[in-house]
Amino acid sequence: MSSIAVPFDGVPDDAVPSASEAGPAPKRIVVAFCFWIFLLSDIVMFSALFAAYAVIVRATAGGPTGAELFNQVSVAIETACLLASSYTCGLMSLAINARRRAGTYLFAAVTFVLGAAFLALEIREFAGMIASGATPQRSAFLSGFFTLVGCHGLHVAVGLIWLTVMMAQVAIKGFRATVERRLLCFALFWHALDIIWVWLFTIVYLMGVRS
Amino acid sequence: MTEPRYDRAPGESSIPSDMEEGTSGLLIYTIGLVLAVILTATSFWVANTSLLWGPGIPLGLAVLAVAQMGVHLVFFLHITTGSDNTNNVLALAFGVLIVVLVVAGSLVIMYDLNHNMMAPGEMMDMQMQHGTRP
C-alpha cells in the first residue's frame, strides 16, 4: 500500500490514511476549492481588461489624460476603505468560526459600511469625470478605464448584496453547514477583490498620475 | 491521529479549532493589515516622491504590488506553502501563468504591431494622443 501524502512529524506513514483511500473530501473543502477556481478565472478575466487598458492607455485622442483626471487623495481613501473592509471581513470569519453571532453581525456591518463608502467614492469620482466631459465615449483610454475600474466596482456592488443576503441567512437559518460554506466563499471573494484593487491602484492610478 | 490528509479549504487557516483560535487568528489578520498598510503607504510615497530615479519607479511600484499581493494571499486568504495546501497553490500557479501570458503577450504583440506595421512608437503615440489619422 503506497501513500502519496506527505508524512507528518512523528507519525508513521501507514498510520494515517491518504486522501484517496479515505474517499471524497468533505463538502466544505470541495465547495471552497471550486470557488477558488472560479475566483482565479475571474482574475484571468480581469487580466484581459488590464492588458487592454495597458495597450490603449496612451490613446487619449486629444482628450484628458490620467494625470489630469485622477485625484490621488480620493484613491488613497478608497484604498484605505477597501483594505480595512478586507480586515474586518477576516474578523467576521473568525467570529463565524467561533459561532459568535453578535461579532458576526458587527463585523459584517463594518465590512458593509466600508465597502459602501468605497463604492460611493468611486461613483462620485466617475460622476465628476463624466460631468467634465471625460465620458467612456471620449477616447479609447477612457473606454478602457471605465471598463476596468467599473468592472471592479460592479464586483464590489455584487459583494455588498451578497453580504446582505448572507446576514439574512445567518439571522433566519443560523450557523448551519450550508450557510457557513457560503460565508467562507464570500470571504474568499471579498479578499480576492482587494487583491485586484492593489493592481488597479498601482497600474491605473499611481502609474497614471506619473506619466 | 487518524484524520485523513485532505488538503485544506482555501481561505481557512491551519490553526486547530480550540480556544486559542480567536486570539491567534486575530494576530494573523492584524499582521497582514499592518504589512498591507505599510506597503500601500510606500507605494503612494514612491509614486509622488522626486527623490527616486524616475524611470525605475514603475518597476518599483510593480514590485510593491507583488509584495502586497503576497501579503494578502498569505495573511488574508491563508494560501501557504504547507503540505495541506498543495491543490490551492497549484490552482493559483496556473492562474498566475494565464494572467502573465495574457498581459505580457498582449503588450508584446501590440508593441510589435505599432513598431513594425504602422509607425515608430513616438509617432504612434502622437497619433493616438491627438486623435489624428495619417
Tab-separated table of C-alpha atoms in Angstrom:
chain	number	residue	atom	x	y	z
A	1	MET	CA	0.000	0.000	0.000
A	2	SER	CA	1.657	3.216	-1.064
A	3	SER	CA	0.683	6.634	0.126
A	4	ILE	CA	1.459	9.796	-1.784
A	5	ALA	CA	0.630	12.005	1.187
A	6	VAL	CA	3.455	13.777	2.968
A	7	PRO	CA	4.155	12.207	6.358
A	8	PHE	CA	3.555	14.259	9.464
A	9	ASP	CA	6.325	14.572	12.003
A	10	GLY	CA	6.471	11.595	14.304
A	11	VAL	CA	3.529	9.784	12.725
A	12	PRO	CA	4.304	6.609	10.792
A	13	ASP	CA	3.219	6.884	7.190
A	14	ASP	CA	0.833	3.924	7.450
A	15	ALA	CA	-0.992	5.280	10.477
A	16	VAL	CA	-2.844	7.963	8.520
A	17	PRO	CA	-4.998	7.035	5.513
A	18	SER	CA	-4.211	9.057	2.414
A	19	ALA	CA	-6.897	11.276	0.950
A	20	SER	CA	-7.507	8.872	-1.936
A	21	GLU	CA	-8.123	5.944	0.427
A	22	ALA	CA	-10.459	7.958	2.590
A	23	GLY	CA	-12.847	8.778	-0.249
A	24	PRO	CA	-14.139	12.174	-1.342
A	25	ALA	CA	-13.129	15.230	0.653
A	26	PRO	CA	-15.735	16.913	2.869
A	27	LYS	CA	-18.130	19.182	1.013
A	28	ARG	CA	-16.735	22.278	2.722
A	29	ILE	CA	-13.314	21.665	1.128
A	30	VAL	CA	-14.752	20.822	-2.289
A	31	VAL	CA	-17.004	23.896	-2.341
A	32	ALA	CA	-14.262	26.288	-1.219
A	33	PHE	CA	-11.777	24.826	-3.709
A	34	CYS	CA	-14.226	25.122	-6.593
A	35	PHE	CA	-14.988	28.698	-5.611
A	36	TRP	CA	-11.232	29.327	-5.549
A	37	ILE	CA	-11.075	28.043	-9.169
A	38	PHE	CA	-13.917	30.427	-10.087
A	39	LEU	CA	-12.082	33.337	-8.454
A	40	LEU	CA	-8.943	32.520	-10.425
A	41	SER	CA	-10.957	32.516	-13.655
A	42	ASP	CA	-12.412	35.868	-12.607
A	43	ILE	CA	-8.864	37.146	-12.124
A	44	VAL	CA	-7.959	35.855	-15.595
A	45	MET	CA	-10.873	37.922	-16.964
A	46	PHE	CA	-9.510	40.972	-15.142
A	47	SER	CA	-6.080	40.289	-16.637
A	48	ALA	CA	-7.615	40.652	-20.113
A	49	LEU	CA	-9.092	44.010	-19.091
A	50	PHE	CA	-5.734	45.056	-17.613
A	51	ALA	CA	-3.970	44.053	-20.843
A	52	ALA	CA	-6.481	46.030	-22.930
A	53	TYR	CA	-6.054	49.051	-20.659
A	54	ALA	CA	-2.253	48.872	-20.834
A	55	VAL	CA	-2.377	48.737	-24.639
A	56	ILE	CA	-4.685	51.760	-25.046
A	57	VAL	CA	-3.589	53.853	-22.081
A	58	ARG	CA	-1.855	56.405	-24.349
A	59	ALA	CA	-4.705	56.571	-26.882
A	60	THR	CA	-6.305	59.673	-25.409
A	61	ALA	CA	-7.396	61.089	-28.803
A	62	GLY	CA	-6.746	64.672	-27.686
A	63	GLY	CA	-8.883	64.216	-24.575
A	64	PRO	CA	-7.880	64.343	-20.909
A	65	THR	CA	-5.086	62.079	-19.688
A	66	GLY	CA	-4.947	60.116	-16.480
A	67	ALA	CA	-2.603	62.637	-14.895
A	68	GLU	CA	-5.234	65.361	-15.416
A	69	LEU	CA	-8.183	63.283	-14.218
A	70	PHE	CA	-7.064	61.215	-11.243
A	71	ASN	CA	-7.327	62.524	-7.698
A	72	GLN	CA	-4.800	60.694	-5.543
A	73	VAL	CA	-6.400	61.692	-2.232
A	74	SER	CA	-9.678	60.117	-3.272
A	75	VAL	CA	-7.847	56.979	-4.424
A	76	ALA	CA	-5.958	56.771	-1.114
A	77	ILE	CA	-9.230	56.953	0.855
A	78	GLU	CA	-10.815	54.303	-1.392
A	79	THR	CA	-7.778	52.054	-0.864
A	80	ALA	CA	-7.961	52.522	2.905
A	81	CYS	CA	-11.695	51.690	2.910
A	82	LEU	CA	-11.244	48.501	0.916
A	83	LEU	CA	-8.212	47.334	2.898
A	84	ALA	CA	-9.980	47.951	6.207
A	85	SER	CA	-13.079	46.132	4.964
A	86	SER	CA	-10.906	43.167	3.978
A	87	TYR	CA	-9.536	43.135	7.537
A	88	THR	CA	-12.993	43.299	9.140
A	89	CYS	CA	-14.136	40.544	6.762
A	90	GLY	CA	-11.324	38.410	8.213
A	91	LEU	CA	-12.511	39.252	11.726
A	92	MET	CA	-16.018	38.257	10.649
A	93	SER	CA	-14.655	34.854	9.549
A	94	LEU	CA	-13.109	34.410	12.999
A	95	ALA	CA	-16.419	35.298	14.671
A	96	ILE	CA	-18.217	32.779	12.427
A	97	ASN	CA	-15.716	30.030	13.303
A	98	ALA	CA	-16.260	30.799	16.987
A	99	ARG	CA	-20.071	30.813	16.454
A	100	ARG	CA	-20.356	34.333	17.835
A	101	ARG	CA	-23.494	35.811	16.341
A	102	ALA	CA	-23.071	39.353	17.698
A	103	GLY	CA	-19.475	39.557	16.436
A	104	THR	CA	-20.545	38.252	13.039
A	105	TYR	CA	-23.222	40.940	12.681
A	106	LEU	CA	-20.910	43.679	13.962
A	107	PHE	CA	-18.015	42.898	11.604
A	108	ALA	CA	-20.385	42.252	8.688
A	109	ALA	CA	-21.897	45.699	9.283
A	110	VAL	CA	-18.462	47.358	9.407
A	111	THR	CA	-17.413	45.473	6.252
A	112	PHE	CA	-20.599	46.595	4.510
A	113	VAL	CA	-20.191	50.244	5.527
A	114	LEU	CA	-16.553	50.365	4.399
A	115	GLY	CA	-17.388	48.649	1.102
A	116	ALA	CA	-20.304	51.031	0.539
A	117	ALA	CA	-18.026	54.003	1.301
A	118	PHE	CA	-15.568	52.715	-1.304
A	119	LEU	CA	-18.336	52.363	-3.847
A	120	ALA	CA	-19.766	55.819	-3.079
A	121	LEU	CA	-16.346	57.446	-3.547
A	122	GLU	CA	-15.850	55.613	-6.828
A	123	ILE	CA	-19.284	56.611	-8.130
A	124	ARG	CA	-18.597	60.222	-7.124
A	125	GLU	CA	-15.272	60.068	-8.991
A	126	PHE	CA	-16.965	58.637	-12.101
A	127	ALA	CA	-19.761	61.223	-11.931
A	128	GLY	CA	-17.214	64.049	-11.661
A	129	MET	CA	-15.284	62.740	-14.657
A	130	ILE	CA	-18.416	62.326	-16.774
A	131	ALA	CA	-19.630	65.789	-15.804
A	132	SER	CA	-16.333	67.275	-17.012
A	133	GLY	CA	-16.718	65.576	-20.395
A	134	ALA	CA	-14.426	62.589	-19.716
A	135	THR	CA	-17.025	60.009	-20.711
A	136	PRO	CA	-16.278	56.458	-21.894
A	137	GLN	CA	-17.017	57.588	-25.470
A	138	ARG	CA	-14.371	60.329	-25.360
A	139	SER	CA	-11.302	58.188	-26.081
A	140	ALA	CA	-10.005	54.638	-26.116
A	141	PHE	CA	-8.145	55.357	-22.893
A	142	LEU	CA	-11.372	56.366	-21.123
A	143	SER	CA	-13.261	53.365	-22.520
A	144	GLY	CA	-10.595	51.079	-21.101
A	145	PHE	CA	-10.526	52.955	-17.799
A	146	PHE	CA	-14.281	52.811	-17.209
A	147	THR	CA	-14.445	49.142	-18.248
A	148	LEU	CA	-11.619	48.060	-15.964
A	149	VAL	CA	-12.410	50.146	-12.870
A	150	GLY	CA	-16.174	49.852	-13.402
A	151	CYS	CA	-15.932	46.061	-13.575
A	152	HIS	CA	-14.177	46.018	-10.207
A	153	GLY	CA	-16.797	48.402	-8.787
A	154	LEU	CA	-19.522	46.103	-10.087
A	155	HIS	CA	-17.891	43.195	-8.265
A	156	VAL	CA	-17.848	45.226	-5.051
A	157	ALA	CA	-21.546	46.064	-5.504
A	158	VAL	CA	-22.360	42.374	-6.006
A	159	GLY	CA	-20.316	41.563	-2.899
A	160	LEU	CA	-22.341	44.050	-0.845
A	161	ILE	CA	-25.607	42.460	-1.977
A	162	TRP	CA	-24.188	39.008	-1.247
A	163	LEU	CA	-23.123	40.085	2.242
A	164	THR	CA	-26.614	41.416	2.985
A	165	VAL	CA	-28.180	38.156	1.825
A	166	MET	CA	-25.744	36.144	3.942
A	167	MET	CA	-26.572	38.129	7.072
A	168	ALA	CA	-30.269	37.498	6.454
A	169	GLN	CA	-29.456	33.776	6.149
A	170	VAL	CA	-27.498	33.826	9.412
A	171	ALA	CA	-30.421	35.569	11.092
A	172	ILE	CA	-33.026	33.117	9.763
A	173	LYS	CA	-31.156	29.829	9.395
A	174	GLY	CA	-28.356	30.268	11.913
A	175	PHE	CA	-24.871	28.784	11.561
A	176	ARG	CA	-25.763	25.664	9.637
A	177	ALA	CA	-23.306	23.974	7.291
A	178	THR	CA	-24.693	25.419	4.050
A	179	VAL	CA	-24.624	28.960	5.431
A	180	GLU	CA	-21.068	28.521	6.698
A	181	ARG	CA	-19.873	27.308	3.296
A	182	ARG	CA	-21.418	30.348	1.631
A	183	LEU	CA	-19.817	32.647	4.178
A	184	LEU	CA	-16.437	31.008	3.512
A	185	CYS	CA	-16.903	31.652	-0.214
A	186	PHE	CA	-17.918	35.250	0.458
A	187	ALA	CA	-14.749	35.851	2.491
A	188	LEU	CA	-12.653	34.445	-0.370
A	189	PHE	CA	-14.482	36.685	-2.853
A	190	TRP	CA	-14.005	39.807	-0.753
A	191	HIS	CA	-10.279	39.208	-0.183
A	192	ALA	CA	-9.778	38.495	-3.902
A	193	LEU	CA	-11.429	41.831	-4.782
A	194	ASP	CA	-8.883	43.562	-2.574
A	195	ILE	CA	-6.033	41.853	-4.441
A	196	ILE	CA	-7.459	43.120	-7.745
A	197	TRP	CA	-7.719	46.619	-6.268
A	198	VAL	CA	-4.000	46.507	-5.335
A	199	TRP	CA	-3.174	46.105	-9.035
A	200	LEU	CA	-5.791	48.674	-10.022
A	201	PHE	CA	-4.481	51.482	-7.854
A	202	THR	CA	-0.885	50.615	-8.754
A	203	ILE	CA	-1.256	50.374	-12.534
A	204	VAL	CA	-4.157	52.719	-13.264
A	205	TYR	CA	-3.805	55.435	-10.671
A	206	LEU	CA	-0.230	55.560	-9.357
A	207	MET	CA	1.424	54.850	-12.701
A	208	GLY	CA	-1.235	57.001	-14.398
A	209	VAL	CA	-0.528	60.181	-12.442
A	210	ARG	CA	3.189	59.900	-13.173
A	211	SER	CA	3.095	59.657	-16.953
B	1	MET	CA	-4.243	10.943	14.543
B	2	THR	CA	-6.477	9.078	12.127
B	3	GLU	CA	-7.807	12.176	10.377
B	4	PRO	CA	-7.276	11.708	6.627
B	5	ARG	CA	-4.926	14.130	4.953
B	6	TYR	CA	-7.231	16.262	2.891
B	7	ASP	CA	-5.951	19.500	1.539
B	8	ARG	CA	-7.192	22.496	3.451
B	9	ALA	CA	-10.033	24.562	2.001
B	10	PRO	CA	-8.783	27.866	0.588
B	11	GLY	CA	-9.434	30.714	2.997
B	12	GLU	CA	-9.206	28.514	6.071
B	13	SER	CA	-6.302	28.855	8.427
B	14	SER	CA	-4.372	25.814	9.609
B	15	ILE	CA	-4.840	26.645	13.261
B	16	PRO	CA	-6.654	23.811	15.068
B	17	SER	CA	-10.066	24.817	16.344
B	18	ASP	CA	-9.694	25.267	20.060
B	19	MET	CA	-9.817	28.166	22.468
B	20	GLU	CA	-6.597	29.671	21.094
B	21	GLU	CA	-8.092	30.274	17.675
B	22	GLY	CA	-9.695	33.632	18.386
B	23	THR	CA	-6.540	35.356	19.504
B	24	SER	CA	-4.004	33.813	17.131
B	25	GLY	CA	-6.346	34.229	14.142
B	26	LEU	CA	-6.763	37.874	15.105
B	27	LEU	CA	-2.984	38.222	15.282
B	28	ILE	CA	-2.541	36.821	11.747
B	29	TYR	CA	-5.111	39.212	10.258
B	30	THR	CA	-3.615	42.147	12.166
B	31	ILE	CA	-0.072	41.377	10.958
B	32	GLY	CA	-1.464	41.204	7.425
B	33	LEU	CA	-3.233	44.552	7.828
B	34	VAL	CA	-0.110	46.270	9.198
B	35	LEU	CA	2.081	44.911	6.372
B	36	ALA	CA	-0.509	45.863	3.738
B	37	VAL	CA	-0.808	49.400	5.139
B	38	ILE	CA	2.988	49.806	5.122
B	39	LEU	CA	3.235	48.559	1.516
B	40	THR	CA	0.318	50.733	0.342
B	41	ALA	CA	1.770	53.834	2.007
B	42	THR	CA	5.161	53.074	0.427
B	43	SER	CA	3.501	52.743	-2.996
B	44	PHE	CA	1.826	56.142	-2.695
B	45	TRP	CA	5.093	57.691	-1.438
B	46	VAL	CA	7.124	56.160	-4.283
B	47	ALA	CA	4.645	57.452	-6.865
B	48	ASN	CA	4.852	61.015	-5.564
B	49	THR	CA	8.451	61.438	-4.479
B	50	SER	CA	11.105	63.133	-6.562
B	51	LEU	CA	13.931	61.510	-4.603
B	52	LEU	CA	13.978	58.308	-6.673
B	53	TRP	CA	15.196	57.685	-10.189
B	54	GLY	CA	12.165	58.354	-12.383
B	55	PRO	CA	12.370	55.526	-14.953
B	56	GLY	CA	12.722	52.940	-12.164
B	57	ILE	CA	9.536	53.959	-10.378
B	58	PRO	CA	7.044	51.836	-12.413
B	59	LEU	CA	9.193	48.775	-11.724
B	60	GLY	CA	9.347	49.662	-8.020
B	61	LEU	CA	5.553	50.076	-7.904
B	62	ALA	CA	5.104	46.679	-9.583
B	63	VAL	CA	7.411	45.048	-7.032
B	64	LEU	CA	5.451	46.648	-4.171
B	65	ALA	CA	2.171	45.421	-5.703
B	66	VAL	CA	3.536	41.864	-5.984
B	67	ALA	CA	4.652	42.036	-2.353
B	68	GLN	CA	1.246	43.281	-1.226
B	69	MET	CA	-0.482	40.561	-3.239
B	70	GLY	CA	1.692	38.046	-1.389
B	71	VAL	CA	0.730	39.569	1.968
B	72	HIS	CA	-2.971	39.342	1.086
B	73	LEU	CA	-2.636	35.744	-0.094
B	74	VAL	CA	-0.756	34.551	2.982
B	75	PHE	CA	-2.380	36.531	5.787
B	76	PHE	CA	-5.949	37.045	4.500
B	77	LEU	CA	-6.530	34.050	2.214
B	78	HIS	CA	-4.206	31.687	4.154
B	79	ILE	CA	-2.634	30.345	0.958
B	80	THR	CA	0.667	28.994	2.261
B	81	THR	CA	3.328	26.533	1.169
B	82	GLY	CA	2.134	23.936	3.689
B	83	SER	CA	1.653	20.361	2.529
B	84	ASP	CA	-2.100	20.606	3.176
B	85	ASN	CA	-2.368	23.485	0.722
B	86	THR	CA	-0.873	21.990	-2.458
B	87	ASN	CA	-4.090	21.981	-4.515
B	88	ASN	CA	-4.792	25.629	-3.744
B	89	VAL	CA	-1.233	26.701	-4.602
B	90	LEU	CA	-1.240	24.700	-7.848
B	91	ALA	CA	-4.521	26.295	-8.936
B	92	LEU	CA	-3.102	29.706	-8.070
B	93	ALA	CA	0.099	28.991	-10.012
B	94	PHE	CA	-1.932	28.060	-13.091
B	95	GLY	CA	-3.978	31.249	-12.724
B	96	VAL	CA	-0.821	33.348	-12.469
B	97	LEU	CA	0.590	31.629	-15.570
B	98	ILE	CA	-2.504	32.548	-17.625
B	99	VAL	CA	-2.503	36.116	-16.289
B	100	VAL	CA	1.160	36.590	-17.199
B	101	LEU	CA	0.609	35.105	-20.672
B	102	VAL	CA	-2.412	37.327	-21.372
B	103	VAL	CA	-0.862	40.570	-20.134
B	104	ALA	CA	2.703	40.096	-21.392
B	105	GLY	CA	1.510	38.587	-24.685
B	106	SER	CA	-0.876	41.482	-25.374
B	107	LEU	CA	1.765	44.087	-24.609
B	108	VAL	CA	4.472	42.415	-26.724
B	109	ILE	CA	2.159	41.875	-29.690
B	110	MET	CA	0.740	45.386	-29.665
B	111	TYR	CA	4.190	46.931	-29.264
B	112	ASP	CA	5.451	44.880	-32.205
B	113	LEU	CA	2.419	45.802	-34.274
B	114	ASN	CA	2.886	49.502	-33.656
B	115	HIS	CA	6.610	49.181	-34.197
B	116	ASN	CA	6.645	47.148	-37.416
B	117	MET	CA	3.410	47.783	-39.243
B	118	MET	CA	2.378	51.355	-38.721
B	119	ALA	CA	4.784	53.942	-37.470
B	120	PRO	CA	7.599	54.414	-34.990
B	121	GLY	CA	6.462	54.318	-31.362
B	122	GLU	CA	6.680	58.035	-30.733
B	123	MET	CA	4.722	58.882	-33.862
B	124	MET	CA	2.134	56.240	-32.995
B	125	ASP	CA	1.789	57.769	-29.530
B	126	MET	CA	1.404	61.219	-31.059
B	127	GLN	CA	-1.334	59.997	-33.381
B	128	MET	CA	-3.229	58.254	-30.614
B	129	GLN	CA	-2.877	61.129	-28.204
B	130	HIS	CA	-4.130	63.725	-30.646
B	131	GLY	CA	-6.717	61.669	-32.435
B	132	THR	CA	-5.411	62.366	-35.944
B	133	ARG	CA	-5.413	59.881	-38.758
B	134	PRO	CA	-2.456	59.687	-41.186
